[in-house]
Amino acid sequence: MEDFEKLPAYFDGKFISLKDANLNVRTHALQYGTAFFGGMRAYYNEKEKNLFLVRLEDHHARLRQSAKILRFHWAMPYAEFLDITLKVLKDGGWKQNCYLRPFIYKSELSLSPRLHNVEDKFALYAIPLEDYLDTTRGLKAQVSSWVRISDNQIPARAKATGGYINSALAKSEALENGFDEAIFLDQRGLVSEGSAENIFIVRAGKLITPGTASAILEGVTRRTVLALARDLGIATEERDISRTELYAADEIFFCGTGAQVAWVESVDRRQIGDGKIGPLTQKLQERFFAFAKGELPEYKAWLTPVY
Ligand code: PMP
């Protein structure tokens, strides 16, 4: 067992050791994928000897939105969500970069895949996490043969557990074919997102990302990157992107809470730009890490200090 598993998690209304936060095999969420979740990060700032949660309010707002879309009862107010998150981190004595997983799941042991009138519960735990995707080298990406689930099938916007089968199919295909990550096209055949991250391309100095109707998760990091770019005076555009624009792009990167800002060196074996990290990607990656670690005073309102 890893040391962090002994630390507190929030489970079934109580704070207990993560190793004891286990579910019955009959649980509705396990049988039918009827759960949704968040992925949040906290970064440790050595100089300030403090841990900073990134955009906690935005993550909470997205969870509330998911609950509504998916007909969950969960409507935890932000103040309570904040208290639970802080208690898990403080009582665990966390002083390193970590990833937090709020998880809202249909907890009944009943049969029948439905959403209404099924009890749901909330859990939250933390694990140590540095890079999820390698941010120090270029990634090799593949346009997936799997199509992104559309809003009328399993809404990506809702971050539903069951929807991650779609991500898993694409990620395994990409890895088993020797790539690092998959890029989904949506049902129209236009670029959507990665298996667990949003995507940006740069063309002629402009930063472009698919709009929110492209079957994407409305990423918190995507919004951060757009804001950082605009504040640097970089032109941004949210619009449809076709597949071959990926090949024609000067720069491409993925972003997400897990992925952070990770640059793409090739797509479908076509080199992007000159095969090195592009100037806008590099600048935005630097700004992103500086922001997340609490080094940019102008964005401190987006961070919640733990201690
Ligand atoms: N798309 C998908 C499918 C994801 O799983 C994630 C990770 N949560 C993202 C995008 C990025 O979202 P965020 O920046 O809010 O983490």
PDB file of N, CA and C in Angstrom, residues 167-231:
ATOM      1  N   SER A 167     -13.094   7.596 -24.193  1.00  0.00           N
ATOM      2  CA  SER A 167     -11.703   8.052 -24.034  1.00  0.00           C
ATOM      3  C   SER A 167     -10.736   6.867 -23.966  1.00  0.00           C
ATOM      4  N   ALA A 168     -11.134   5.830 -23.221  1.00  0.00           N
ATOM      5  CA  ALA A 168     -10.249   4.682 -23.018  1.00  0.00           C
ATOM      6  C   ALA A 168     -10.013   3.936 -24.337  1.00  0.00           C
ATOM      7  N   LEU A 169     -11.051   3.820 -25.156  1.00  0.00           N
ATOM      8  CA  LEU A 169     -10.887   3.159 -26.457  1.00  0.00           C
ATOM      9  C   LEU A 169      -9.862   3.921 -27.304  1.00  0.00           C
ATOM     10  N   ALA A 170      -9.995   5.248 -27.310  1.00  0.00           N
ATOM     11  CA  ALA A 170      -9.095   6.058 -28.135  1.00  0.00           C
ATOM     12  C   ALA A 170      -7.671   6.064 -27.580  1.00  0.00           C
ATOM     13  N   LYS A 171      -7.551   6.153 -26.256  1.00  0.00           N
ATOM     14  CA  LYS A 171      -6.216   6.211 -25.636  1.00  0.00           C
ATOM     15  C   LYS A 171      -5.473   4.889 -25.864  1.00  0.00           C
ATOM     16  N   SER A 172      -6.161   3.757 -25.655  1.00  0.00           N
ATOM     17  CA  SER A 172      -5.508   2.461 -25.853  1.00  0.00           C
ATOM     18  C   SER A 172      -5.105   2.278 -27.310  1.00  0.00           C
ATOM     19  N   GLU A 173      -5.989   2.675 -28.208  1.00  0.00           N
ATOM     20  CA  GLU A 173      -5.649   2.555 -29.632  1.00  0.00           C
ATOM     21  C   GLU A 173      -4.392   3.355 -29.945  1.00  0.00           C
ATOM     22  N   ALA A 174      -4.336   4.589 -29.430  1.00  0.00           N
ATOM     23  CA  ALA A 174      -3.181   5.456 -29.703  1.00  0.00           C
ATOM     24  C   ALA A 174      -1.902   4.857 -29.108  1.00  0.00           C
ATOM     25  N   LEU A 175      -1.958   4.433 -27.851  1.00  0.00           N
ATOM     26  CA  LEU A 175      -0.756   3.885 -27.201  1.00  0.00           C
ATOM     27  C   LEU A 175      -0.309   2.586 -27.879  1.00  0.00           C
ATOM     28  N   GLU A 176      -1.256   1.730 -28.203  1.00  0.00           N
ATOM     29  CA  GLU A 176      -0.892   0.454 -28.817  1.00  0.00           C
ATOM     30  C   GLU A 176      -0.379   0.632 -30.251  1.00  0.00           C
ATOM     31  N   ASN A 177      -0.714   1.763 -30.852  1.00  0.00           N
ATOM     32  CA  ASN A 177      -0.158   2.073 -32.178  1.00  0.00           C
ATOM     33  C   ASN A 177       1.147   2.860 -32.090  1.00  0.00           C
ATOM     34  N   GLY A 178       1.663   3.056 -30.887  1.00  0.00           N
ATOM     35  CA  GLY A 178       2.955   3.727 -30.727  1.00  0.00           C
ATOM     36  C   GLY A 178       2.874   5.241 -30.601  1.00  0.00           C
ATOM     37  N   PHE A 179       1.680   5.782 -30.400  1.00  0.00           N
ATOM     38  CA  PHE A 179       1.518   7.229 -30.183  1.00  0.00           C
ATOM     39  C   PHE A 179       1.372   7.502 -28.685  1.00  0.00           C
ATOM     40  N   ASP A 180       1.434   8.786 -28.335  1.00  0.00           N
ATOM     41  CA  ASP A 180       1.284   9.168 -26.927  1.00  0.00           C
ATOM     42  C   ASP A 180      -0.154   9.520 -26.569  1.00  0.00           C
ATOM     43  N   GLU A 181      -0.882  10.039 -27.541  1.00  0.00           N
ATOM     44  CA  GLU A 181      -2.221  10.540 -27.216  1.00  0.00           C
ATOM     45  C   GLU A 181      -3.095  10.522 -28.467  1.00  0.00           C
ATOM     46  N   ALA A 182      -4.412  10.484 -28.216  1.00  0.00           N
ATOM     47  CA  ALA A 182      -5.399  10.454 -29.294  1.00  0.00           C
ATOM     48  C   ALA A 182      -6.048  11.822 -29.454  1.00  0.00           C
ATOM     49  N   ILE A 183      -6.436  12.133 -30.670  1.00  0.00           N
ATOM     50  CA  ILE A 183      -7.257  13.323 -30.933  1.00  0.00           C
ATOM     51  C   ILE A 183      -8.572  12.830 -31.526  1.00  0.00           C
ATOM     52  N   PHE A 184      -9.656  13.203 -30.877  1.00  0.00           N
ATOM     53  CA  PHE A 184     -10.983  12.809 -31.368  1.00  0.00           C
ATOM     54  C   PHE A 184     -11.488  13.785 -32.417  1.00  0.00           C
ATOM     55  N   LEU A 185     -12.186  13.255 -33.418  1.00  0.00           N
ATOM     56  CA  LEU A 185     -13.052  14.079 -34.259  1.00  0.00           C
ATOM     57  C   LEU A 185     -14.473  13.895 -33.730  1.00  0.00           C
ATOM     58  N   ASP A 186     -15.302  14.904 -33.920  1.00  0.00           N
ATOM     59  CA  ASP A 186     -16.693  14.769 -33.479  1.00  0.00           C
ATOM     60  C   ASP A 186     -17.516  14.108 -34.585  1.00  0.00           C
ATOM     61  N   GLN A 187     -18.813  14.021 -34.362  1.00  0.00           N
ATOM     62  CA  GLN A 187     -19.662  13.305 -35.333  1.00  0.00           C
ATOM     63  C   GLN A 187     -19.707  13.983 -36.690  1.00  0.00           C
ATOM     64  N   ARG A 188     -19.345  15.267 -36.731  1.00  0.00           N
ATOM     65  CA  ARG A 188     -19.315  15.973 -38.015  1.00  0.00           C
ATOM     66  C   ARG A 188     -17.995  15.746 -38.729  1.00  0.00           C
ATOM     67  N   GLY A 189     -17.046  15.102 -38.035  1.00  0.00           N
ATOM     68  CA  GLY A 189     -15.726  14.894 -38.618  1.00  0.00           C
ATOM     69  C   GLY A 189     -14.773  16.045 -38.339  1.00  0.00           C
ATOM     70  N   LEU A 190     -15.157  16.919 -37.407  1.00  0.00           N
ATOM     71  CA  LEU A 190     -14.294  18.059 -37.063  1.00  0.00           C
ATOM     72  C   LEU A 190     -13.580  17.788 -35.743  1.00  0.00           C
ATOM     73  N   VAL A 191     -12.456  18.489 -35.547  1.00  0.00           N
ATOM     74  CA  VAL A 191     -11.619  18.232 -34.369  1.00  0.00           C
ATOM     75  C   VAL A 191     -12.400  18.532 -33.088  1.00  0.00           C
ATOM     76  N   SER A 192     -12.286  17.626 -32.113  1.00  0.00           N
ATOM     77  CA  SER A 192     -12.983  17.810 -30.843  1.00  0.00           C
ATOM     78  C   SER A 192     -11.980  18.052 -29.709  1.00  0.00           C
ATOM     79  N   GLU A 193     -11.365  16.989 -29.215  1.00  0.00           N
ATOM     80  CA  GLU A 193     -10.416  17.129 -28.089  1.00  0.00           C
ATOM     81  C   GLU A 193      -9.595  15.861 -27.974  1.00  0.00           C
ATOM     82  N   GLY A 194      -8.687  15.841 -27.004  1.00  0.00           N
ATOM     83  CA  GLY A 194      -7.900  14.639 -26.722  1.00  0.00           C
ATOM     84  C   GLY A 194      -8.706  13.686 -25.856  1.00  0.00           C
ATOM     85  N   SER A 195      -8.081  12.578 -25.437  1.00  0.00           N
ATOM     86  CA  SER A 195      -8.834  11.590 -24.650  1.00  0.00           C
ATOM     87  C   SER A 195      -9.183  12.133 -23.272  1.00  0.00           C
ATOM     88  N   ALA A 196      -8.379  13.041 -22.746  1.00  0.00           N
ATOM     89  CA  ALA A 196      -8.653  13.621 -21.426  1.00  0.00           C
ATOM     90  C   ALA A 196      -8.107  15.041 -21.343  1.00  0.00           C
ATOM     91  N   GLU A 197      -8.165  15.746 -22.464  1.00  0.00           N
ATOM     92  CA  GLU A 197      -7.650  17.119 -22.477  1.00  0.00           C
ATOM     93  C   GLU A 197      -8.208  17.877 -23.674  1.00  0.00           C
ATOM     94  N   ASN A 198      -8.250  19.180 -23.573  1.00  0.00           N
ATOM     95  CA  ASN A 198      -8.657  20.017 -24.705  1.00  0.00           C
ATOM     96  C   ASN A 198      -7.456  20.266 -25.605  1.00  0.00           C
ATOM     97  N   ILE A 199      -7.747  20.742 -26.811  1.00  0.00           N
ATOM     98  CA  ILE A 199      -6.671  20.929 -27.790  1.00  0.00           C
ATOM     99  C   ILE A 199      -6.676  22.356 -28.327  1.00  0.00           C
ATOM    100  N   PHE A 200      -5.489  22.870 -28.560  1.00  0.00           N
ATOM    101  CA  PHE A 200      -5.290  24.181 -29.174  1.00  0.00           C
ATOM    102  C   PHE A 200      -4.357  24.025 -30.361  1.00  0.00           C
ATOM    103  N   ILE A 201      -4.598  24.811 -31.408  1.00  0.00           N
ATOM    104  CA  ILE A 201      -3.634  24.893 -32.499  1.00  0.00           C
ATOM    105  C   ILE A 201      -3.265  26.370 -32.695  1.00  0.00           C
ATOM    106  N   VAL A 202      -2.102  26.591 -33.296  1.00  0.00           N
ATOM    107  CA  VAL A 202      -1.693  27.950 -33.667  1.00  0.00           C
ATOM    108  C   VAL A 202      -1.550  27.987 -35.178  1.00  0.00           C
ATOM    109  N   ARG A 203      -2.229  28.949 -35.795  1.00  0.00           N
ATOM    110  CA  ARG A 203      -2.044  29.175 -37.231  1.00  0.00           C
ATOM    111  C   ARG A 203      -1.862  30.662 -37.455  1.00  0.00           C
ATOM    112  N   ALA A 204      -0.800  31.027 -38.139  1.00  0.00           N
ATOM    113  CA  ALA A 204      -0.499  32.428 -38.452  1.00  0.00           C
ATOM    114  C   ALA A 204      -0.614  33.317 -37.212  1.00  0.00           C
ATOM    115  N   GLY A 205      -0.047  32.863 -36.112  1.00  0.00           N
ATOM    116  CA  GLY A 205       0.012  33.684 -34.902  1.00  0.00           C
ATOM    117  C   GLY A 205      -1.260  33.713 -34.088  1.00  0.00           C
ATOM    118  N   LYS A 206      -2.299  33.013 -34.574  1.00  0.00           N
ATOM    119  CA  LYS A 206      -3.579  33.013 -33.848  1.00  0.00           C
ATOM    120  C   LYS A 206      -3.773  31.686 -33.108  1.00  0.00           C
ATOM    121  N   LEU A 207      -4.256  31.799 -31.890  1.00  0.00           N
ATOM    122  CA  LEU A 207      -4.504  30.614 -31.064  1.00  0.00           C
ATOM    123  C   LEU A 207      -5.962  30.188 -31.256  1.00  0.00           C
ATOM    124  N   ILE A 208      -6.147  28.941 -31.710  1.00  0.00           N
ATOM    125  CA  ILE A 208      -7.491  28.481 -32.079  1.00  0.00           C
ATOM    126  C   ILE A 208      -7.830  27.195 -31.321  1.00  0.00           C
ATOM    127  N   THR A 209      -9.053  27.124 -30.836  1.00  0.00           N
ATOM    128  CA  THR A 209      -9.512  25.905 -30.151  1.00  0.00           C
ATOM    129  C   THR A 209     -10.962  25.645 -30.553  1.00  0.00           C
ATOM    130  N   PRO A 210     -11.355  24.367 -30.625  1.00  0.00           N
ATOM    131  CA  PRO A 210     -12.750  24.083 -30.990  1.00  0.00           C
ATOM    132  C   PRO A 210     -13.724  24.733 -30.011  1.00  0.00           C
ATOM    133  N   GLY A 211     -14.876  25.140 -30.487  1.00  0.00           N
ATOM    134  CA  GLY A 211     -15.905  25.753 -29.645  1.00  0.00           C
ATOM    135  C   GLY A 211     -16.590  24.712 -28.768  1.00  0.00           C
ATOM    136  N   THR A 212     -17.436  25.195 -27.875  1.00  0.00           N
ATOM    137  CA  THR A 212     -18.040  24.281 -26.893  1.00  0.00           C
ATOM    138  C   THR A 212     -19.122  23.385 -27.503  1.00  0.00           C
ATOM    139  N   ALA A 213     -19.465  23.579 -28.777  1.00  0.00           N
ATOM    140  CA  ALA A 213     -20.426  22.680 -29.425  1.00  0.00           C
ATOM    141  C   ALA A 213     -19.717  21.555 -30.184  1.00  0.00           C
ATOM    142  N   SER A 214     -18.389  21.427 -29.980  1.00  0.00           N
ATOM    143  CA  SER A 214     -17.625  20.384 -30.679  1.00  0.00           C
ATOM    144  C   SER A 214     -17.469  19.124 -29.836  1.00  0.00           C
ATOM    145  N   ALA A 215     -18.467  18.818 -29.007  1.00  0.00           N
ATOM    146  CA  ALA A 215     -18.484  17.602 -28.171  1.00  0.00           C
ATOM    147  C   ALA A 215     -17.290  17.543 -27.219  1.00  0.00           C
ATOM    148  N   ILE A 216     -16.912  18.697 -26.694  1.00  0.00           N
ATOM    149  CA  ILE A 216     -15.781  18.748 -25.758  1.00  0.00           C
ATOM    150  C   ILE A 216     -16.276  18.833 -24.313  1.00  0.00           C
ATOM    151  N   LEU A 217     -15.378  18.495 -23.400  1.00  0.00           N
ATOM    152  CA  LEU A 217     -15.595  18.902 -22.020  1.00  0.00           C
ATOM    153  C   LEU A 217     -15.198  20.371 -21.950  1.00  0.00           C
ATOM    154  N   GLU A 218     -16.025  21.169 -21.295  1.00  0.00           N
ATOM    155  CA  GLU A 218     -15.700  22.597 -21.170  1.00  0.00           C
ATOM    156  C   GLU A 218     -14.603  22.726 -20.121  1.00  0.00           C
ATOM    157  N   GLY A 219     -13.377  22.661 -20.580  1.00  0.00           N
ATOM    158  CA  GLY A 219     -12.229  22.569 -19.684  1.00  0.00           C
ATOM    159  C   GLY A 219     -11.966  23.857 -18.919  1.00  0.00           C
ATOM    160  N   VAL A 220     -11.627  23.691 -17.658  1.00  0.00           N
ATOM    161  CA  VAL A 220     -11.240  24.836 -16.836  1.00  0.00           C
ATOM    162  C   VAL A 220      -9.870  25.358 -17.323  1.00  0.00           C
ATOM    163  N   THR A 221      -8.985  24.452 -17.649  1.00  0.00           N
ATOM    164  CA  THR A 221      -7.661  24.849 -18.133  1.00  0.00           C
ATOM    165  C   THR A 221      -7.759  25.539 -19.496  1.00  0.00           C
ATOM    166  N   ARG A 222      -8.676  25.065 -20.317  1.00  0.00           N
ATOM    167  CA  ARG A 222      -8.933  25.706 -21.624  1.00  0.00           C
ATOM    168  C   ARG A 222      -9.271  27.177 -21.414  1.00  0.00           C
ATOM    169  N   ARG A 223     -10.140  27.433 -20.435  1.00  0.00           N
ATOM    170  CA  ARG A 223     -10.521  28.827 -20.151  1.00  0.00           C
ATOM    171  C   ARG A 223      -9.335  29.616 -19.609  1.00  0.00           C
ATOM    172  N   THR A 224      -8.530  28.959 -18.775  1.00  0.00           N
ATOM    173  CA  THR A 224      -7.340  29.638 -18.233  1.00  0.00           C
ATOM    174  C   THR A 224      -6.395  30.014 -19.365  1.00  0.00           C
ATOM    175  N   VAL A 225      -6.155  29.059 -20.266  1.00  0.00           N
ATOM    176  CA  VAL A 225      -5.222  29.298 -21.372  1.00  0.00           C
ATOM    177  C   VAL A 225      -5.730  30.433 -22.259  1.00  0.00           C
ATOM    178  N   LEU A 226      -7.038  30.446 -22.538  1.00  0.00           N
ATOM    179  CA  LEU A 226      -7.601  31.527 -23.358  1.00  0.00           C
ATOM    180  C   LEU A 226      -7.379  32.881 -22.681  1.00  0.00           C
ATOM    181  N   ALA A 227      -7.577  32.928 -21.361  1.00  0.00           N
ATOM    182  CA  ALA A 227      -7.400  34.187 -20.629  1.00  0.00           C
ATOM    183  C   ALA A 227      -5.926  34.604 -20.607  1.00  0.00           C
ATOM    184  N   LEU A 228      -5.048  33.644 -20.349  1.00  0.00           N
ATOM    185  CA  LEU A 228      -3.608  33.969 -20.320  1.00  0.00           C
ATOM    186  C   LEU A 228      -3.165  34.506 -21.683  1.00  0.00           C
ATOM    187  N   ALA A 229      -3.670  33.868 -22.740  1.00  0.00           N
ATOM    188  CA  ALA A 229      -3.291  34.283 -24.093  1.00  0.00           C
ATOM    189  C   ALA A 229      -3.791  35.701 -24.385  1.00  0.00           C
ATOM    190  N   ARG A 230      -5.061  35.931 -24.080  1.00  0.00           N
ATOM    191  CA  ARG A 230      -5.623  37.270 -24.351  1.00  0.00           C
ATOM    192  C   ARG A 230      -4.855  38.334 -23.579  1.00  0.00           C
ATOM    193  N   ASP A 231      -4.508  38.029 -22.338  1.00  0.00           N
ATOM    194  CA  ASP A 231      -3.783  39.005 -21.527  1.00  0.00           C
ATOM    195  C   ASP A 231      -2.367  39.252 -22.053  1.00  0.00           C
TER     196      ASP A 231
END
